[in-house]
Amino acid sequence: QVQLVESGGGLVQPGGSLKLSCAAHGFTFSNYWIHWVRQAPGKDLEWVSTINLDGSVKRYADAVKGRFTVSRDNAKNTLYLQMNSLKSEDTALYYCAREGPPNYGSRGQGTQVTVSS
């Protein structure tokens, strides 16, 4: 059974940092490109970042480029998202997803990130 469990979200002030984690279970993690996506209240799901099998290829949405860093540890079956210089517009529920666009299926339950002073 495919399971992805996100953690690490919270309330942070503008300009602050958070590191999200995504623990994968039930499938061979190292065989999949993995994605971070987010959804703000009242908005559509938005792609944030993608990482390839061994972490050598990383892609970012323009909105987060230069501020967010994706990484993975295949030995720990875990995906990470380091988020720096956070802005209010980064407030959203963040998911990791095994499947790609358009639906980004096989997502976890998400972790809430709120950027506010």
Tab-separated table of N, CA and C in Angstrom:
chain	number	residue	atom	x	y	z
A	1	GLN	N	0.850	-1.195	0.000
A	1	GLN	CA	0.000	0.000	0.000
A	1	GLN	C	0.880	1.237	0.000
A	2	VAL	N	0.687	2.072	-1.019
A	2	VAL	CA	1.463	3.299	-1.131
A	2	VAL	C	1.039	4.274	-0.042
A	3	GLN	N	2.001	4.771	0.691
A	3	GLN	CA	1.710	5.767	1.724
A	3	GLN	C	2.825	6.799	1.747
A	4	LEU	N	2.425	8.062	1.749
A	4	LEU	CA	3.351	9.175	1.886
A	4	LEU	C	2.897	10.002	3.075
A	5	VAL	N	3.815	10.313	3.971
A	5	VAL	CA	3.476	11.031	5.193
A	5	VAL	C	4.326	12.286	5.284
A	6	GLU	N	3.674	13.442	5.130
A	6	GLU	CA	4.371	14.724	5.220
A	6	GLU	C	4.407	15.223	6.655
A	7	SER	N	5.449	15.965	6.979
A	7	SER	CA	5.584	16.565	8.302
A	7	SER	C	6.498	17.781	8.208
A	8	GLY	N	6.519	18.558	9.296
A	8	GLY	CA	7.439	19.686	9.366
A	8	GLY	C	6.811	21.045	9.153
A	9	GLY	N	5.534	21.084	8.845
A	9	GLY	CA	4.879	22.363	8.649
A	9	GLY	C	4.688	23.094	9.962
A	10	GLY	N	4.200	24.329	9.860
A	10	GLY	CA	3.957	25.117	11.058
A	10	GLY	C	3.729	26.561	10.725
A	11	LEU	N	3.732	27.376	11.772
A	11	LEU	CA	3.562	28.825	11.637
A	11	LEU	C	4.945	29.477	11.691
A	12	VAL	N	5.228	30.315	10.727
A	12	VAL	CA	6.533	30.969	10.668
A	12	VAL	C	6.332	32.407	10.201
A	13	GLN	N	7.192	33.289	10.662
A	13	GLN	CA	7.116	34.691	10.253
A	13	GLN	C	7.677	34.875	8.843
A	14	PRO	N	7.247	35.900	8.145
A	14	PRO	CA	7.846	36.193	6.835
A	14	PRO	C	9.362	36.324	6.947
A	15	GLY	N	10.043	35.708	5.988
A	15	GLY	CA	11.497	35.680	6.007
A	15	GLY	C	12.081	34.491	6.722
A	16	GLY	N	11.241	33.739	7.389
A	16	GLY	CA	11.702	32.580	8.131
A	16	GLY	C	11.897	31.353	7.263
A	17	SER	N	12.226	30.245	7.926
A	17	SER	CA	12.524	28.990	7.232
A	17	SER	C	11.781	27.829	7.869
A	18	LEU	N	11.528	26.841	7.051
A	18	LEU	CA	10.974	25.563	7.504
A	18	LEU	C	11.569	24.470	6.635
A	19	LYS	N	11.652	23.265	7.197
A	19	LYS	CA	12.066	22.111	6.403
A	19	LYS	C	10.987	21.050	6.504
A	20	LEU	N	10.411	20.723	5.366
A	20	LEU	CA	9.386	19.692	5.301
A	20	LEU	C	10.028	18.338	5.006
A	21	SER	N	9.398	17.296	5.513
A	21	SER	CA	9.828	15.927	5.231
A	21	SER	C	8.645	15.133	4.689
A	22	CYS	N	8.959	14.125	3.908
A	22	CYS	CA	7.940	13.226	3.361
A	22	CYS	C	8.486	11.807	3.446
A	23	ALA	N	7.892	11.017	4.306
A	23	ALA	CA	8.326	9.628	4.483
A	23	ALA	C	7.483	8.721	3.591
A	24	ALA	N	8.160	7.889	2.816
A	24	ALA	CA	7.481	7.020	1.860
A	24	ALA	C	7.447	5.586	2.369
A	25	HIS	N	6.318	4.938	2.145
A	25	HIS	CA	6.137	3.549	2.569
A	25	HIS	C	5.372	2.787	1.478
A	26	GLY	N	5.640	1.494	1.381
A	26	GLY	CA	4.820	0.637	0.536
A	26	GLY	C	5.210	0.557	-0.923
A	27	PHE	N	6.322	1.211	-1.295
A	27	PHE	CA	6.787	1.105	-2.676
A	27	PHE	C	8.289	1.379	-2.698
A	28	THR	N	8.921	1.090	-3.803
A	28	THR	CA	10.362	1.297	-3.929
A	28	THR	C	10.630	2.759	-4.244
A	29	PHE	N	10.891	3.516	-3.203
A	29	PHE	CA	11.022	4.975	-3.278
A	29	PHE	C	12.036	5.398	-4.330
A	30	SER	N	13.152	4.700	-4.399
A	30	SER	CA	14.245	5.105	-5.284
A	30	SER	C	13.916	4.900	-6.759
A	31	ASN	N	12.796	4.287	-7.071
A	31	ASN	CA	12.387	4.064	-8.461
A	31	ASN	C	11.508	5.171	-9.025
A	32	TYR	N	11.234	6.183	-8.207
A	32	TYR	CA	10.277	7.203	-8.614
A	32	TYR	C	10.846	8.609	-8.514
A	33	TRP	N	10.553	9.431	-9.554
A	33	TRP	CA	10.651	10.863	-9.400
A	33	TRP	C	9.539	11.252	-8.408
A	34	ILE	N	9.806	12.208	-7.538
A	34	ILE	CA	8.830	12.615	-6.524
A	34	ILE	C	8.628	14.125	-6.635
A	35	HIS	N	7.428	14.560	-6.306
A	35	HIS	CA	7.033	15.950	-6.492
A	35	HIS	C	6.545	16.555	-5.180
A	36	TRP	N	6.769	17.837	-5.021
A	36	TRP	CA	6.101	18.646	-3.995
A	36	TRP	C	5.068	19.508	-4.714
A	37	VAL	N	3.875	19.528	-4.161
A	37	VAL	CA	2.822	20.400	-4.649
A	37	VAL	C	2.180	21.070	-3.449
A	38	ARG	N	1.448	22.135	-3.681
A	38	ARG	CA	0.783	22.833	-2.578
A	38	ARG	C	-0.574	23.348	-3.018
A	39	GLN	N	-1.410	23.570	-2.038
A	39	GLN	CA	-2.735	24.118	-2.324
A	39	GLN	C	-3.101	25.141	-1.270
A	40	ALA	N	-3.277	26.356	-1.713
A	40	ALA	CA	-3.718	27.438	-0.837
A	40	ALA	C	-5.240	27.436	-0.789
A	41	PRO	N	-5.818	27.980	0.269
A	41	PRO	CA	-7.279	28.002	0.386
A	41	PRO	C	-7.931	28.657	-0.815
A	42	GLY	N	-8.894	27.964	-1.407
A	42	GLY	CA	-9.634	28.529	-2.519
A	42	GLY	C	-8.910	28.520	-3.851
A	43	LYS	N	-7.708	27.908	-3.878
A	43	LYS	CA	-6.921	27.900	-5.113
A	43	LYS	C	-6.681	26.467	-5.587
A	44	ASP	N	-6.265	26.363	-6.837
A	44	ASP	CA	-5.960	25.054	-7.411
A	44	ASP	C	-4.636	24.507	-6.874
A	45	LEU	N	-4.458	23.220	-7.055
A	45	LEU	CA	-3.197	22.595	-6.709
A	45	LEU	C	-2.084	23.202	-7.563
A	46	GLU	N	-0.963	23.512	-6.915
A	46	GLU	CA	0.137	24.180	-7.612
A	46	GLU	C	1.403	23.345	-7.473
A	47	TRP	N	2.056	23.067	-8.589
A	47	TRP	CA	3.323	22.339	-8.551
A	47	TRP	C	4.412	23.230	-7.960
A	48	VAL	N	5.246	22.654	-7.099
A	48	VAL	CA	6.322	23.389	-6.438
A	48	VAL	C	7.698	22.913	-6.908
A	49	SER	N	7.915	21.602	-6.877
A	49	SER	CA	9.258	21.093	-7.176
A	49	SER	C	9.187	19.620	-7.541
A	50	THR	N	10.207	19.171	-8.267
A	50	THR	CA	10.349	17.765	-8.655
A	50	THR	C	11.809	17.355	-8.527
A	51	ILE	N	12.033	16.130	-8.110
A	51	ILE	CA	13.391	15.607	-8.013
A	51	ILE	C	13.433	14.233	-8.672
A	52	ASN	N	14.552	13.957	-9.348
A	52	ASN	CA	14.654	12.680	-10.050
A	52	ASN	C	15.120	11.572	-9.103
A	53	LEU	N	15.419	10.410	-9.685
A	53	LEU	CA	15.629	9.202	-8.885
A	53	LEU	C	16.780	9.322	-7.891
A	54	ASP	N	17.891	9.926	-8.336
A	54	ASP	CA	19.064	9.997	-7.460
A	54	ASP	C	19.358	11.400	-6.966
A	55	GLY	N	18.437	12.332	-7.232
A	55	GLY	CA	18.616	13.695	-6.743
A	55	GLY	C	19.495	14.575	-7.601
A	56	SER	N	19.909	14.096	-8.762
A	56	SER	CA	20.799	14.874	-9.615
A	56	SER	C	20.059	15.894	-10.468
A	57	VAL	N	18.751	15.746	-10.600
A	57	VAL	CA	17.924	16.679	-11.357
A	57	VAL	C	16.855	17.240	-10.430
A	58	LYS	N	16.820	18.556	-10.332
A	58	LYS	CA	15.854	19.227	-9.462
A	58	LYS	C	15.202	20.340	-10.261
A	59	ARG	N	13.909	20.435	-10.169
A	59	ARG	CA	13.172	21.458	-10.875
A	59	ARG	C	12.291	22.219	-9.896
A	60	TYR	N	12.122	23.517	-10.168
A	60	TYR	CA	11.359	24.371	-9.260
A	60	TYR	C	10.417	25.274	-10.040
A	61	ALA	N	9.270	25.548	-9.432
A	61	ALA	CA	8.394	26.574	-9.963
A	61	ALA	C	9.082	27.931	-9.815
A	62	ASP	N	8.773	28.837	-10.737
A	62	ASP	CA	9.393	30.157	-10.674
A	62	ASP	C	9.123	30.855	-9.341
A	63	ALA	N	7.959	30.580	-8.758
A	63	ALA	CA	7.568	31.274	-7.522
A	63	ALA	C	8.472	30.918	-6.340
A	64	VAL	N	9.171	29.780	-6.418
A	64	VAL	CA	9.980	29.334	-5.276
A	64	VAL	C	11.462	29.209	-5.626
A	65	LYS	N	11.810	29.393	-6.876
A	65	LYS	CA	13.199	29.210	-7.326
A	65	LYS	C	14.120	30.147	-6.567
A	66	GLY	N	15.214	29.610	-6.078
A	66	GLY	CA	16.174	30.394	-5.320
A	66	GLY	C	15.872	30.461	-3.837
A	67	ARG	N	14.691	30.025	-3.429
A	67	ARG	CA	14.314	30.049	-2.014
A	67	ARG	C	14.107	28.650	-1.448
A	68	PHE	N	13.629	27.736	-2.273
A	68	PHE	CA	13.338	26.366	-1.830
A	68	PHE	C	14.376	25.412	-2.416
A	69	THR	N	14.698	24.373	-1.654
A	69	THR	CA	15.622	23.337	-2.122
A	69	THR	C	15.027	21.973	-1.825
A	70	VAL	N	14.908	21.164	-2.863
A	70	VAL	CA	14.398	19.799	-2.711
A	70	VAL	C	15.575	18.842	-2.615
A	71	SER	N	15.407	17.798	-1.818
A	71	SER	CA	16.436	16.762	-1.708
A	71	SER	C	15.765	15.452	-1.309
A	72	ARG	N	16.521	14.378	-1.397
A	72	ARG	CA	15.980	13.081	-1.015
A	72	ARG	C	17.094	12.222	-0.424
A	73	ASP	N	16.688	11.298	0.446
A	73	ASP	CA	17.590	10.314	1.012
A	73	ASP	C	16.957	8.955	0.734
A	74	ASN	N	17.424	8.296	-0.300
A	74	ASN	CA	16.816	7.015	-0.694
A	74	ASN	C	17.036	5.926	0.350
A	75	ALA	N	18.108	6.030	1.118
A	75	ALA	CA	18.349	5.041	2.177
A	75	ALA	C	17.299	5.149	3.274
A	76	LYS	N	16.742	6.346	3.443
A	76	LYS	CA	15.721	6.576	4.469
A	76	LYS	C	14.322	6.685	3.880
A	77	ASN	N	14.214	6.496	2.559
A	77	ASN	CA	12.905	6.618	1.887
A	77	ASN	C	12.213	7.936	2.232
A	78	THR	N	12.977	9.005	2.207
A	78	THR	CA	12.464	10.296	2.641
A	78	THR	C	12.828	11.401	1.655
A	79	LEU	N	11.852	12.269	1.429
A	79	LEU	CA	11.986	13.460	0.587
A	79	LEU	C	11.950	14.678	1.497
A	80	TYR	N	12.681	15.715	1.117
A	80	TYR	CA	12.738	16.934	1.918
A	80	TYR	C	12.451	18.158	1.059
A	81	LEU	N	12.001	19.216	1.719
A	81	LEU	CA	11.880	20.519	1.066
A	81	LEU	C	12.330	21.579	2.069
A	82	GLN	N	13.501	22.132	1.832
A	82	GLN	CA	13.997	23.236	2.649
A	82	GLN	C	13.433	24.539	2.077
A	83	MET	N	12.721	25.277	2.902
A	83	MET	CA	12.066	26.497	2.456
A	83	MET	C	12.647	27.676	3.228
A	84	ASN	N	13.274	28.584	2.516
A	84	ASN	CA	13.870	29.784	3.118
A	84	ASN	C	13.184	31.033	2.597
A	85	SER	N	13.396	32.126	3.272
A	85	SER	CA	12.832	33.423	2.860
A	85	SER	C	11.346	33.303	2.563
A	86	LEU	N	10.643	32.702	3.482
A	86	LEU	CA	9.226	32.436	3.256
A	86	LEU	C	8.419	33.723	3.169
A	87	LYS	N	7.390	33.679	2.325
A	87	LYS	CA	6.503	34.808	2.090
A	87	LYS	C	5.076	34.399	2.440
A	88	SER	N	4.237	35.392	2.628
A	88	SER	CA	2.845	35.093	2.967
A	88	SER	C	2.181	34.256	1.863
A	89	GLU	N	2.598	34.490	0.627
A	89	GLU	CA	1.993	33.738	-0.479
A	89	GLU	C	2.437	32.280	-0.531
A	90	ASP	N	3.357	31.885	0.326
A	90	ASP	CA	3.738	30.476	0.434
A	90	ASP	C	2.797	29.702	1.363
A	91	THR	N	1.897	30.415	2.024
A	91	THR	CA	0.943	29.753	2.904
A	91	THR	C	0.076	28.785	2.110
A	92	ALA	N	0.083	27.520	2.520
A	92	ALA	CA	-0.641	26.480	1.786
A	92	ALA	C	-0.503	25.157	2.525
A	93	LEU	N	-1.265	24.199	2.075
A	93	LEU	CA	-1.103	22.814	2.486
A	93	LEU	C	-0.142	22.170	1.490
A	94	TYR	N	0.949	21.640	2.000
A	94	TYR	CA	1.996	21.083	1.149
A	94	TYR	C	1.908	19.563	1.140
A	95	TYR	N	1.983	19.015	-0.070
A	95	TYR	CA	1.904	17.565	-0.265
A	95	TYR	C	3.139	17.083	-1.028
A	96	CYS	N	3.540	15.862	-0.747
A	96	CYS	CA	4.442	15.169	-1.656
A	96	CYS	C	3.594	14.180	-2.461
A	97	ALA	N	3.999	13.954	-3.691
A	97	ALA	CA	3.210	13.127	-4.595
A	97	ALA	C	4.119	12.205	-5.386
A	98	ARG	N	3.711	10.959	-5.523
A	98	ARG	CA	4.479	10.003	-6.303
A	98	ARG	C	4.195	10.140	-7.794
A	99	GLU	N	2.977	10.477	-8.141
A	99	GLU	CA	2.596	10.587	-9.542
A	99	GLU	C	2.775	12.016	-10.015
A	100	GLY	N	3.000	12.149	-11.313
A	100	GLY	CA	3.229	13.462	-11.879
A	100	GLY	C	1.964	14.133	-12.368
A	101	PRO	N	2.162	15.147	-13.205
A	101	PRO	CA	1.009	15.889	-13.701
A	101	PRO	C	0.139	15.033	-14.619
A	102	PRO	N	-1.155	15.357	-14.767
A	102	PRO	CA	-1.752	16.572	-14.221
A	102	PRO	C	-2.306	16.426	-12.808
A	103	ASN	N	-2.494	15.224	-12.320
A	103	ASN	CA	-3.221	15.055	-11.060
A	103	ASN	C	-2.348	14.922	-9.823
A	104	TYR	N	-1.086	14.643	-9.990
A	104	TYR	CA	-0.182	14.439	-8.833
A	104	TYR	C	-0.826	13.510	-7.813
A	105	GLY	N	-1.170	12.346	-8.254
A	105	GLY	CA	-1.820	11.359	-7.402
A	105	GLY	C	-0.871	10.715	-6.423
A	106	SER	N	-1.431	9.842	-5.595
A	106	SER	CA	-0.689	9.157	-4.535
A	106	SER	C	-0.025	10.178	-3.616
A	107	ARG	N	-0.823	11.137	-3.178
A	107	ARG	CA	-0.328	12.163	-2.253
A	107	ARG	C	-0.554	11.740	-0.815
A	108	GLY	N	0.171	12.382	0.082
A	108	GLY	CA	-0.064	12.179	1.496
A	108	GLY	C	-1.210	13.046	1.983
A	109	GLN	N	-1.298	13.191	3.317
A	109	GLN	CA	-2.386	13.996	3.892
A	109	GLN	C	-2.038	15.478	3.907
A	110	GLY	N	-0.769	15.781	3.678
A	110	GLY	CA	-0.330	17.162	3.629
A	110	GLY	C	0.139	17.685	4.980
A	111	THR	N	0.926	18.746	4.916
A	111	THR	CA	1.369	19.454	6.119
A	111	THR	C	1.162	20.943	5.896
A	112	GLN	N	0.562	21.607	6.872
A	112	GLN	CA	0.175	23.015	6.712
A	112	GLN	C	1.361	23.933	6.982
A	113	VAL	N	1.585	24.846	6.076
A	113	VAL	CA	2.572	25.903	6.245
A	113	VAL	C	1.832	27.228	6.250
A	114	THR	N	2.014	27.987	7.322
A	114	THR	CA	1.382	29.303	7.446
A	114	THR	C	2.476	30.338	7.693
A	115	VAL	N	2.539	31.320	6.804
A	115	VAL	CA	3.529	32.384	6.921
A	115	VAL	C	2.786	33.666	7.280
A	116	SER	N	3.016	34.114	8.500
A	116	SER	CA	2.286	35.278	8.988
A	116	SER	C	3.045	35.908	10.138
A	117	SER	N	2.903	37.231	10.241
A	117	SER	CA	3.510	37.927	11.371
A	117	SER	C	2.506	38.077	12.504
